[in-house]
XYZ file of C-alpha atoms in Angstrom:
143
model
C -14.100 17.123 -0.079
C -13.966 19.384 2.292
C -12.840 22.703 1.152
C -9.346 23.143 2.225
C -8.947 20.013 0.119
C -8.957 21.826 -3.104
C -5.861 23.284 -2.243
C -4.008 20.185 -2.000
C -0.678 20.067 -4.008
C -0.632 16.534 -5.648
C 1.976 15.513 -3.402
C -0.853 15.643 -0.524
C -3.884 14.206 -2.970
C -1.694 11.494 -3.611
C -1.693 10.370 0.117
C -5.219 11.415 0.994
C -5.353 8.343 -2.159
C -3.183 5.753 -0.557
C -4.616 6.374 3.082
C -8.597 6.132 1.337
C -8.976 9.334 2.536
C -10.362 10.260 -1.168
C -10.825 8.336 -4.126
C -9.519 9.853 -7.497
C -13.119 10.127 -8.649
C -13.448 12.741 -5.534
C -11.130 14.822 -6.183
C -11.407 14.788 -10.061
C -14.931 16.559 -8.507
C -13.440 18.692 -6.004
C -11.226 20.119 -8.618
C -14.513 20.238 -10.452
C -16.660 22.273 -8.468
C -13.832 24.934 -8.081
C -13.282 25.031 -12.158
C -16.844 25.163 -12.158
C -17.774 27.916 -9.588
C -13.958 30.099 -10.620
C -14.085 29.924 -14.383
C -16.771 32.155 -15.257
C -15.479 35.343 -13.824
C -11.917 33.908 -15.440
C -13.264 32.687 -18.762
C -10.209 29.950 -18.640
C -11.457 26.710 -19.230
C -12.391 26.772 -23.234
C -13.469 23.328 -23.562
C -14.465 21.324 -20.625
C -13.842 17.700 -20.489
C -15.003 16.570 -17.532
C -17.289 13.578 -18.052
C -13.798 12.517 -19.405
C -11.459 13.303 -16.653
C -14.452 11.862 -13.905
C -14.073 8.606 -16.725
C -10.225 8.506 -16.541
C -10.247 8.298 -12.891
C -12.838 5.785 -12.058
C -12.298 3.669 -15.486
C -8.553 2.549 -15.835
C -7.817 -1.179 -14.283
C -4.324 -1.271 -12.342
C -3.846 -4.930 -14.222
C -4.592 -3.665 -17.501
C -1.985 -0.220 -17.120
C 0.415 -2.748 -16.154
C -0.074 -5.115 -19.305
C 0.530 -2.296 -20.975
C 3.380 -1.162 -19.690
C 4.534 -4.591 -20.302
C 3.777 -4.475 -23.823
C 5.542 -1.335 -24.057
C 8.579 -2.592 -22.197
C 8.424 -5.737 -25.262
C 8.504 -2.883 -27.990
C 10.875 -0.517 -26.484
C 13.655 -3.556 -26.422
C 12.796 -4.493 -29.916
C 14.182 -0.812 -31.526
C 16.683 -0.939 -33.577
C 17.495 2.855 -33.183
C 17.765 2.295 -29.170
C 20.064 0.348 -26.794
C 18.232 -2.413 -25.607
C 17.802 -0.934 -22.077
C 14.680 -0.105 -20.593
C 14.264 1.624 -17.304
C 11.319 2.831 -15.229
C 10.773 6.023 -13.872
C 6.622 6.383 -12.031
C 5.603 8.922 -8.604
C 2.969 8.240 -6.437
C 0.250 5.863 -9.037
C 2.644 5.486 -11.726
C 4.820 4.850 -8.298
C 2.791 1.349 -8.179
C 2.910 1.073 -11.561
C 6.132 0.729 -12.215
C 6.806 -1.484 -9.009
C 3.892 -3.346 -10.419
C 6.060 -3.903 -13.826
C 9.553 -5.026 -12.574
C 7.102 -7.708 -10.742
C 6.014 -8.235 -13.873
C 8.927 -7.814 -16.595
C 11.735 -9.555 -15.322
C 13.519 -7.765 -18.579
C 13.555 -4.567 -17.061
C 16.547 -3.237 -16.426
C 15.912 -0.976 -13.998
C 13.303 1.465 -11.927
C 13.076 4.025 -10.357
C 9.908 5.043 -7.706
C 8.709 7.506 -5.577
C 6.564 6.495 -3.509
C 3.588 4.498 -5.327
C 1.715 1.369 -3.762
C 4.142 -2.224 -3.963
C 2.880 -5.117 -5.727
C 1.286 -8.130 -4.180
C 3.822 -10.077 -1.399
C 3.342 -12.868 -3.877
C 4.807 -11.184 -7.062
C 7.939 -9.331 -5.241
C 9.644 -12.009 -6.090
C 9.775 -11.734 -9.363
C 11.749 -8.617 -9.695
C 14.884 -9.193 -11.108
C 15.845 -4.638 -12.039
C 17.734 -2.903 -9.612
C 15.326 -0.842 -7.876
C 16.110 2.416 -6.515
C 13.255 3.898 -4.130
C 12.042 6.596 -2.876
C 9.743 6.886 0.035
C 9.157 9.971 3.296
C 9.541 8.046 6.051
C 10.885 11.405 7.739
C 8.789 13.712 5.591
C 7.195 15.980 8.069
C 4.748 17.407 6.155
C 1.994 16.354 7.640
C 3.319 17.478 11.032
């Protein structure tokens, strides 16, 4: 990572990951380097959990996360105190998971996706839920 990358907001970091400019693990390592450089003067980090952060950045299995989301959908739909309707919303990586959820679970009632990778083309035909998609085709932040 180059030093300016340390100052990118979450949207810019998500774009780096999406385009292959950086991996989640590289971004976590850059953030940890910044914390280690600044914290001696700030004394703000009480319990550094850097190993857990690195594991989280590299250890998520997209298929397992999708399966967990489907299980959560089934659980929510079965709750007596609810309406029986379930929608999902996701941004960036979470948007991709919501897209995969929509493809994997025809029982999903609606989905809102802000950025995020679409599901595999072979799975997209299974989407039954109405989708509201937000992709900034005219976004000029990189100009």
